[in-house]
Short mmCIF file of C-alpha atoms in Angstrom, two decimals:
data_model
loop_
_atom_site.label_atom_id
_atom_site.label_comp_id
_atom_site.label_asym_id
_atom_site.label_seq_id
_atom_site.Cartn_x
_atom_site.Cartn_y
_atom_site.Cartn_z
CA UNK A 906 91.79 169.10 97.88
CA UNK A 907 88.65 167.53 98.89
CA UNK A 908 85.30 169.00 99.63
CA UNK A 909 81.84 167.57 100.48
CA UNK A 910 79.13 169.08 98.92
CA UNK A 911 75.05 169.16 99.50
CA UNK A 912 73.48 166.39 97.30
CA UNK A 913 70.74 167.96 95.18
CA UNK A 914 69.90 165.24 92.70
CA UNK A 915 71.69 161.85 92.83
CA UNK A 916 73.61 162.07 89.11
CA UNK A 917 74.55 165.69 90.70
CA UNK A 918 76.29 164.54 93.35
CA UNK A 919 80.15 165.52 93.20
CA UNK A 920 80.90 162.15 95.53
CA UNK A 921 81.61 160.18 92.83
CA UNK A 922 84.66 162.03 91.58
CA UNK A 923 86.44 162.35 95.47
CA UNK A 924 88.43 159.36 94.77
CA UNK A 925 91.63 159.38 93.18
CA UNK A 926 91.38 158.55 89.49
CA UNK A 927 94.28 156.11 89.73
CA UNK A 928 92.62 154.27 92.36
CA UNK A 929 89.12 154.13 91.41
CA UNK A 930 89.88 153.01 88.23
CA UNK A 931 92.39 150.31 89.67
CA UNK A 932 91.12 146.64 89.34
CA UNK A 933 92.67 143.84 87.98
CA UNK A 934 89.44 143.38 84.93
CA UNK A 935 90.36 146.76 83.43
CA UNK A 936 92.92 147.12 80.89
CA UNK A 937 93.99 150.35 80.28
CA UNK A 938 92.22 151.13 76.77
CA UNK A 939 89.20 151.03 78.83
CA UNK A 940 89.69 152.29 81.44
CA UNK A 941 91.06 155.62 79.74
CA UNK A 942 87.83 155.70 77.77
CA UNK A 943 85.39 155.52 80.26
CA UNK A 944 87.01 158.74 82.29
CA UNK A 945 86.71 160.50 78.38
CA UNK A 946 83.13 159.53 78.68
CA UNK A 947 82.84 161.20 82.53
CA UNK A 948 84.74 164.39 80.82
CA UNK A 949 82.13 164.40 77.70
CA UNK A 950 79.51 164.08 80.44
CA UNK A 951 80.50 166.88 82.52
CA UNK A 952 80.56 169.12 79.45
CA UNK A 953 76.97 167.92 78.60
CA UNK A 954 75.92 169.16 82.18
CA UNK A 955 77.92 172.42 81.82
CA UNK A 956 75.03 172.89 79.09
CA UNK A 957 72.26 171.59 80.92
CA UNK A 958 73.75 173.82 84.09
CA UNK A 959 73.58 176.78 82.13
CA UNK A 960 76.85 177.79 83.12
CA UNK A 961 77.99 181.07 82.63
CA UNK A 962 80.07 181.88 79.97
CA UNK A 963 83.26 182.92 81.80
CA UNK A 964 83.14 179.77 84.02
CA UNK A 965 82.76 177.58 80.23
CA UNK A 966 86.07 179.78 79.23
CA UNK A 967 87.83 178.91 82.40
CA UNK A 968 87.17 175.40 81.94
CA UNK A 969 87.94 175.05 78.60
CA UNK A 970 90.91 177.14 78.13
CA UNK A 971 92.11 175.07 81.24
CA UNK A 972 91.94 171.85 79.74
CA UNK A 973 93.02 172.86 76.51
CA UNK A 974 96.12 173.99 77.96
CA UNK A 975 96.50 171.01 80.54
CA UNK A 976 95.85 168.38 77.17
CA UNK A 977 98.66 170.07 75.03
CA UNK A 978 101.22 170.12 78.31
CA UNK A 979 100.21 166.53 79.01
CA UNK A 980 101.27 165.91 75.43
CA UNK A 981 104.68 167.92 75.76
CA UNK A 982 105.76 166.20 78.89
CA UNK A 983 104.57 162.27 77.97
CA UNK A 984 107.69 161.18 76.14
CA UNK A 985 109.89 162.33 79.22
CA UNK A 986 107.64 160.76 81.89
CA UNK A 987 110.57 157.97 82.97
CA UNK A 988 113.21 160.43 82.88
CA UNK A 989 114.16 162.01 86.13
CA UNK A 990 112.78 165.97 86.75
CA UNK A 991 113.53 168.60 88.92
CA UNK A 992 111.18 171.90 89.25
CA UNK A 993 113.55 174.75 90.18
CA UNK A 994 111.50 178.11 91.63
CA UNK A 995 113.10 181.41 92.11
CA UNK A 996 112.92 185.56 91.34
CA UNK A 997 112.77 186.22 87.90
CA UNK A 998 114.16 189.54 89.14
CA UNK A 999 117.41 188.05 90.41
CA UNK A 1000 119.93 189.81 87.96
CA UNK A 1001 123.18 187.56 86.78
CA UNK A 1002 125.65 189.22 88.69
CA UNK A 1003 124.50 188.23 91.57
CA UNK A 1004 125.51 185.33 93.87
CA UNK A 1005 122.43 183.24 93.61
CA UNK A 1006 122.03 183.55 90.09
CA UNK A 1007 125.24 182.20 89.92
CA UNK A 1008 124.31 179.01 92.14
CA UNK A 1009 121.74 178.28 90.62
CA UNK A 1010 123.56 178.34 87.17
CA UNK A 1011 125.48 175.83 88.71
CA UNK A 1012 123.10 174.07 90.34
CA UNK A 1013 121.14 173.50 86.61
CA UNK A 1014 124.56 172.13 84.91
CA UNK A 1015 125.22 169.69 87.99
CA UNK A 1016 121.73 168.27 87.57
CA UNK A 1017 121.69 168.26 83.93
CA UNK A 1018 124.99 166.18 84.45
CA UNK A 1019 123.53 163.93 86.63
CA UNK A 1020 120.82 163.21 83.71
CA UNK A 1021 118.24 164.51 85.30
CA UNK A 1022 115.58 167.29 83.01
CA UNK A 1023 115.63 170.62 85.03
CA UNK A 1024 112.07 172.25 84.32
CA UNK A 1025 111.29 176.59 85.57
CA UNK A 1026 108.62 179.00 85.01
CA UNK A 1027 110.98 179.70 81.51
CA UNK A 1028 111.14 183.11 82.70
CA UNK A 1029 114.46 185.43 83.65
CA UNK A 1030 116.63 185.27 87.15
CA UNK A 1031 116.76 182.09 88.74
CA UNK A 1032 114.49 180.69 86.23
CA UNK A 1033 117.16 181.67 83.50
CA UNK A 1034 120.02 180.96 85.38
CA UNK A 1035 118.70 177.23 86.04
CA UNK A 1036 118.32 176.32 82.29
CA UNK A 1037 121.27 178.30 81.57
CA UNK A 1038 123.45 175.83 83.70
CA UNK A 1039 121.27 172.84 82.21
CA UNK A 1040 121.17 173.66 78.54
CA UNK A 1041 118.44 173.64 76.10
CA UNK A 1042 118.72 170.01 75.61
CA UNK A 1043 118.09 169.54 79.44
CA UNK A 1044 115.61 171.90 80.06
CA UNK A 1045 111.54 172.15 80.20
CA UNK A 1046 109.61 175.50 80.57
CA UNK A 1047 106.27 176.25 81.55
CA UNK A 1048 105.64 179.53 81.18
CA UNK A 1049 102.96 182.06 82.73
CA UNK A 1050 101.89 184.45 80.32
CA UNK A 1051 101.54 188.23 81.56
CA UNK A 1052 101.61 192.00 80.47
CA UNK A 1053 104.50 192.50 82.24
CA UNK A 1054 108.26 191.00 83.67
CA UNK A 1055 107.40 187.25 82.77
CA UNK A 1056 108.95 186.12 78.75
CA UNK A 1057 110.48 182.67 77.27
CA UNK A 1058 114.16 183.02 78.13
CA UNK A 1059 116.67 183.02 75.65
CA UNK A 1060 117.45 179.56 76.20
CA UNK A 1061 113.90 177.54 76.25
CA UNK A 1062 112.05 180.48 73.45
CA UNK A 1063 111.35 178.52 70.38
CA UNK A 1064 112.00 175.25 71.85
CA UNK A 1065 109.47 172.17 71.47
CA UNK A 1066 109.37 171.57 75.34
CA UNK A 1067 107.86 175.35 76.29
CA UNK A 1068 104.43 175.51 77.48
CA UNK A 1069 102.80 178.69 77.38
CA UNK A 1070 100.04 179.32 80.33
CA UNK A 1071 97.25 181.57 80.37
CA UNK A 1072 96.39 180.09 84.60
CA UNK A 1073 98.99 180.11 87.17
CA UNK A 1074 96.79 176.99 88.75
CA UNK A 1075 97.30 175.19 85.93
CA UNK A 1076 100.73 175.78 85.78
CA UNK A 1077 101.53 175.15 89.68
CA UNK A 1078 99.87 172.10 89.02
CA UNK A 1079 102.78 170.78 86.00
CA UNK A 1080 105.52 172.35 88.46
CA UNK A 1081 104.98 169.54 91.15
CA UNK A 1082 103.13 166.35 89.08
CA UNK A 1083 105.59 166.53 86.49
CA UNK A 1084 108.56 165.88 88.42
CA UNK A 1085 110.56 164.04 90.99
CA UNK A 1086 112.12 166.79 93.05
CA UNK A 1087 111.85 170.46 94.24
CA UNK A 1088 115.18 172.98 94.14
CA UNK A 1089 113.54 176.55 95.56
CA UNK A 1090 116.01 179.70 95.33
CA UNK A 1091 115.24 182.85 97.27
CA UNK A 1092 112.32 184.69 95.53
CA UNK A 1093 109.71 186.58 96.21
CA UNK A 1094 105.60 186.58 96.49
CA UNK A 1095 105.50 183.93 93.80
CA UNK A 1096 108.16 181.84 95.28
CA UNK A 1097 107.13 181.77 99.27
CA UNK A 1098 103.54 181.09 97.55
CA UNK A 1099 105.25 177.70 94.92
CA UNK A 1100 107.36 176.73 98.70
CA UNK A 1101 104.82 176.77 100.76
CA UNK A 1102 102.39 174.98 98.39
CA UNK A 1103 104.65 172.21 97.89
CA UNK A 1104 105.43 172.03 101.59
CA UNK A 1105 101.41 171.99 101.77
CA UNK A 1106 100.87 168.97 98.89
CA UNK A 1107 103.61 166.73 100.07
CA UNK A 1108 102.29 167.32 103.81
CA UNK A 1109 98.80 166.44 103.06
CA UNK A 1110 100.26 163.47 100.51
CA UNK A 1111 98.39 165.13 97.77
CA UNK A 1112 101.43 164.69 96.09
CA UNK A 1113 104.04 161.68 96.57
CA UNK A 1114 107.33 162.21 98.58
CA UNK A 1115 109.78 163.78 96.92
CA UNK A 1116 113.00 165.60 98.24
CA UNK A 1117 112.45 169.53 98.66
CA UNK A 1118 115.64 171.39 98.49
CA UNK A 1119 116.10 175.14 99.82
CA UNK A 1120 119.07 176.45 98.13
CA UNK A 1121 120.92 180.09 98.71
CA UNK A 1122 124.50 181.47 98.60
CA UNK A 1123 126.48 181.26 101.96
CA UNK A 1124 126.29 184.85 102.07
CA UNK A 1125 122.49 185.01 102.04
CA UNK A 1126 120.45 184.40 105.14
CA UNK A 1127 117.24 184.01 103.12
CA UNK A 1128 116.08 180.19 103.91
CA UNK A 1129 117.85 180.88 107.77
CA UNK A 1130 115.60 183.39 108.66
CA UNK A 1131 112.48 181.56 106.89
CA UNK A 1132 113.53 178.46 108.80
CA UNK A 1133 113.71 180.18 112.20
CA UNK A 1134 110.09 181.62 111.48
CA UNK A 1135 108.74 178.56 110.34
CA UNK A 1136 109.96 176.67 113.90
CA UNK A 1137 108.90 179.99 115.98
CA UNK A 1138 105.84 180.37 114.84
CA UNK A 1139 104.50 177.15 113.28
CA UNK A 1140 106.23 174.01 115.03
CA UNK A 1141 106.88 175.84 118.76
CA UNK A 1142 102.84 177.18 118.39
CA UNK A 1143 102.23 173.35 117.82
CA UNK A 1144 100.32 174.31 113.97
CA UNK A 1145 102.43 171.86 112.15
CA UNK A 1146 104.66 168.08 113.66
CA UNK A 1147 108.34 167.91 114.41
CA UNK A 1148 108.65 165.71 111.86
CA UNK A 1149 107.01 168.08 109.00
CA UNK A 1150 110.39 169.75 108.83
CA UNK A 1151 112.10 166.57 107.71
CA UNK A 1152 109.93 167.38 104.04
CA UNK A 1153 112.92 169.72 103.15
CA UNK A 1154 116.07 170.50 103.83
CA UNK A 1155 118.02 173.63 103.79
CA UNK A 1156 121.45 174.02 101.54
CA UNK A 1157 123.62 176.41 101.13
CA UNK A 1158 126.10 174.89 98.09
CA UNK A 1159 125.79 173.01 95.33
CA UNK A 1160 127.17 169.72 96.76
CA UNK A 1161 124.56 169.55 99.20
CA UNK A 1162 121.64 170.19 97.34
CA UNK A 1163 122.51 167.79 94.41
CA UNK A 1164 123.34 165.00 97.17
CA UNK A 1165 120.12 165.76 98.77
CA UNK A 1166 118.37 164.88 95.78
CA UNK A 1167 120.26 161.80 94.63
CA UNK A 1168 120.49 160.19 97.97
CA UNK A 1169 116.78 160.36 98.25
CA UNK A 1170 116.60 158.06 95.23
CA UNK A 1171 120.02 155.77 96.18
CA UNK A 1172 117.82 152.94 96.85
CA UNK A 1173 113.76 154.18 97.09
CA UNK A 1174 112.86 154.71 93.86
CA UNK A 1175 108.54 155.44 93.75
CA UNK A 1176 105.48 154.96 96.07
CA UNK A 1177 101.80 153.79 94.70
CA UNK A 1178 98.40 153.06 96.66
CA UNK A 1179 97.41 149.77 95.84
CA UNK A 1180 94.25 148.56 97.01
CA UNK A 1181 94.17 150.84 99.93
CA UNK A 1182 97.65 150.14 100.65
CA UNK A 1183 101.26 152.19 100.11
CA UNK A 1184 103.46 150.03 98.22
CA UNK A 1185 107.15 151.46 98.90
CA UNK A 1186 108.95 150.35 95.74
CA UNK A 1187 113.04 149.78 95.93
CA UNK A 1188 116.12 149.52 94.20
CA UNK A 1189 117.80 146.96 96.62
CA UNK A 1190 115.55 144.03 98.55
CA UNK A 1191 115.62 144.76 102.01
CA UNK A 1192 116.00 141.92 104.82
CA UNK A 1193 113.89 140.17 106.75
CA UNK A 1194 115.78 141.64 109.81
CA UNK A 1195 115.66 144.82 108.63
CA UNK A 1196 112.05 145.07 108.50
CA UNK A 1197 111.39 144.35 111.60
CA UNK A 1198 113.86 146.94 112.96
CA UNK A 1199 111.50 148.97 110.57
CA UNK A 1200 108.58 147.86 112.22
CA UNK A 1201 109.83 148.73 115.39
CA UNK A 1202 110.83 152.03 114.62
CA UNK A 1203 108.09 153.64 112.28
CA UNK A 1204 105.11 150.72 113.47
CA UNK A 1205 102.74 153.60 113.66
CA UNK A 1206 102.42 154.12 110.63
CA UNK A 1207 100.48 151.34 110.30
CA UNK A 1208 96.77 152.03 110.71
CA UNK A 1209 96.99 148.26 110.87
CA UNK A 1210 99.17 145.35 110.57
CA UNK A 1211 102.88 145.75 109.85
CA UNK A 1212 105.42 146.78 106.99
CA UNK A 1213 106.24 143.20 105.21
CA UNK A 1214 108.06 142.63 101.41
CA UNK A 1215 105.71 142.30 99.12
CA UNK A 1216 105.76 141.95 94.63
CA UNK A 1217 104.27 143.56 92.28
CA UNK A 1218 100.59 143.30 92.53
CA UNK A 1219 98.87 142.56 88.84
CA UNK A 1220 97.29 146.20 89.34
CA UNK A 1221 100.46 147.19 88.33
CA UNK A 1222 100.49 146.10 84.90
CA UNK A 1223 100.74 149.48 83.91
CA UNK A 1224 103.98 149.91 85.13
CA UNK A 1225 105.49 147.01 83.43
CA UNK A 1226 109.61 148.26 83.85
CA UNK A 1227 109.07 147.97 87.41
CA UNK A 1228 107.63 145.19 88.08
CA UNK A 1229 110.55 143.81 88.85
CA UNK A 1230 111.59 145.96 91.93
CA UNK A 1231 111.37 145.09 95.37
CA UNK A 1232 108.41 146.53 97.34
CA UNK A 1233 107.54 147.39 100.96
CA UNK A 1234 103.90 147.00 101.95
CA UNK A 1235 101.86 148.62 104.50
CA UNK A 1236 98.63 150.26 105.46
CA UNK A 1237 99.65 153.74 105.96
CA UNK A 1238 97.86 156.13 107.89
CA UNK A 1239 98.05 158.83 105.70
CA UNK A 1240 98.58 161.34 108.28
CA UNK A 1241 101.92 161.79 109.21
CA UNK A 1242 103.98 162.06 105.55
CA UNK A 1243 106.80 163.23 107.39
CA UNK A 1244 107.69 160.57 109.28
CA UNK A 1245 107.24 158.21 106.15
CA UNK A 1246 110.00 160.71 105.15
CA UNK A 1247 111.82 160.20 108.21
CA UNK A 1248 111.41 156.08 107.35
CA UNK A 1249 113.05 156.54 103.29
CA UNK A 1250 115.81 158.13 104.80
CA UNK A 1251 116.38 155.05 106.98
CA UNK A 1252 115.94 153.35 103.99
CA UNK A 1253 118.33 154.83 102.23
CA UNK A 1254 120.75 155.27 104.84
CA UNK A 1255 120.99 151.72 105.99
CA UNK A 1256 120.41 149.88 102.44
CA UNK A 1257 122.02 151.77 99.94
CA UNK A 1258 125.47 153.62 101.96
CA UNK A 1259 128.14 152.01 99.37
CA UNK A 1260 125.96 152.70 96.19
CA UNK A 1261 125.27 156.41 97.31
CA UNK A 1262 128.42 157.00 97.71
#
């Protein structure tokens, strides 16, 4: 999501907002307060330029309509920010009776159960089904607003956490920061396009790791024939690694695809970039042995030094109720995401057995 652009006039150039806003605005001499109102200054100043730009007026809609609606979904979703999400995509066409629907139903009350907010598109099918099985209490919609097929659902319509959207960027973008794992039912246009985007942001580590569930009845041989594509024509034709299909997993029940998602967090719990370096943040301190088996195994991930134990750096101030977690420290590469998969699942595997199960 990066792009280098010709510099015209030095205050022009769009360099200075490449960096992550987390990490540019990460030092130690910052507090928060101020650091929150010097990026409201950069946003005042970009709209003074719009101005001086002479931007057109559909562009100055675009933009604003965008942020209005990204400020009021911001708003919706800050009080639930520690609490555990799940983004479930799907067909609004799927109709109840069928076998899907009825997963997914499932699929939303086994979540919900497990405490965890299940957030759609707030429209019918899957979408329905999902909040259906979760109940209004445990449910988030983001709705996309169109002439036709897409309207609140009768369980999120009138409720205080439904967001309606005018952009469907805007939108794909709360579907995947907002949350802490991805449940994708079979679908159509819309859904390959949500799948492969996620695929796309967790590949590139736009977007931290997170599990990425593929869910459909036994009967259906939706994600099996996508899978056998995706390894024909994209890992044997060498256009993605053999460890980029470790980024999801395919289920086909309920059990699975819940476990999926709750193992991933048995003992990893959250990643951050501190000072140019992926903190690994756990639930259970690992040993001194079992890093270096670490070391041994995923040492190229490293672009240099090793993986060693670490605590919370002050930059983390922020994030005061975890401070107290164990942390894993290295400079990561930043290419190969799947692999760091491959490495939590270790993690979890080896560390946290009893408590997962």
């Amino acid at each position: 999501m990066s792009q280098h652009h010709k510099r015209s006039q030095p205050d022009e150039s769009e360099e200075s907002v490449l960096p992550d806003v987390e990490e540019s605005f990460e030092t130690e001499e910052d507090p928060e307060a101020i650091a929150r109102q010097r990026i409201v200054d950069e946003i005042k100043e970009t709209a003074d330029k719009l101005h001086r730009d002479k931007a057109t007026l559909g562009d100055l809609k675009i933009l604003s309509r965008a942020l209005r609606e990204l400020r009021y979904a911001f708003k919706v979703f800050k009080p639930f920010r520690r609490n555990r999400k799940i983004t479930v995509f799907g067909s609004a066409r799927t109709p109840p009776d069928d076998l899907n629907y009825q997963l997914t139903v499932e699929y939303g009350r086994r979540m919900a159960q497990e405490g965890w907010y299940v957030v759609t598109g707030a429209g019918g099918g899957i979408m329905e089904a999902a909040h259906v099985g979760a109940g209004v209490d445990q449910s988030i919609g983001v709705n996309i607003m169109l002439p036709f097929e897409q309207s609140a659902n009768h369980v999120i319509e009138g409720d205080d956490k439904l967001v309606n959207l005018k952009y469907f960027f805007t939108r794909k973008l709360l579907f995947v920061k907002e949350v802490h794992a991805i449940a994708i039912f079979p679908g159509g246009f819309g859904t390959l396009d949500e799948c492969f985007e996620v695929l796309t942001l967790v590949q590139t580590g736009k977007r931290d790791l997170m599990p990425i569930v593929l869910v459909s009845d036994p009967s259906d041989q939706y994600w099996t024939i996508w899978q056998n594509y995706v390894h024909k024509e994209l890992l044997d034709t060498g256009l993605i690694s053999p460890a980029d299909t470790s980024l999801y997993r395919v289920c086909q029940n309920v059990d699975d695809a819940v476990e999926e998602v709750m193992r991933f967090y048995c003992v990893y719990h959250s990643m951050r970039y501190v000072k140019g370096d992926l903190v690994l943040r756990l639930q259970v301190e690992p040993s001194d042995e079992f890093v270096e088996e670490l070391n041994q195994e995923f040492g190229e991930l490293c672009e240099t030094g090793k993986i060693v134990k670490t605590e919370a750096d002050p930059v983390e101030a922020n994030d005061p109720h975890l401070l107290h977690l164990p942390r894993l420290r290295l400079n990561f590469n930043r290419r190969e995401m799947g692999r760091l998969r491959q490495m939590v699942d270790v993690i979890n595997d080896r560390l946290g057995m009893e408590d997962c199960d």
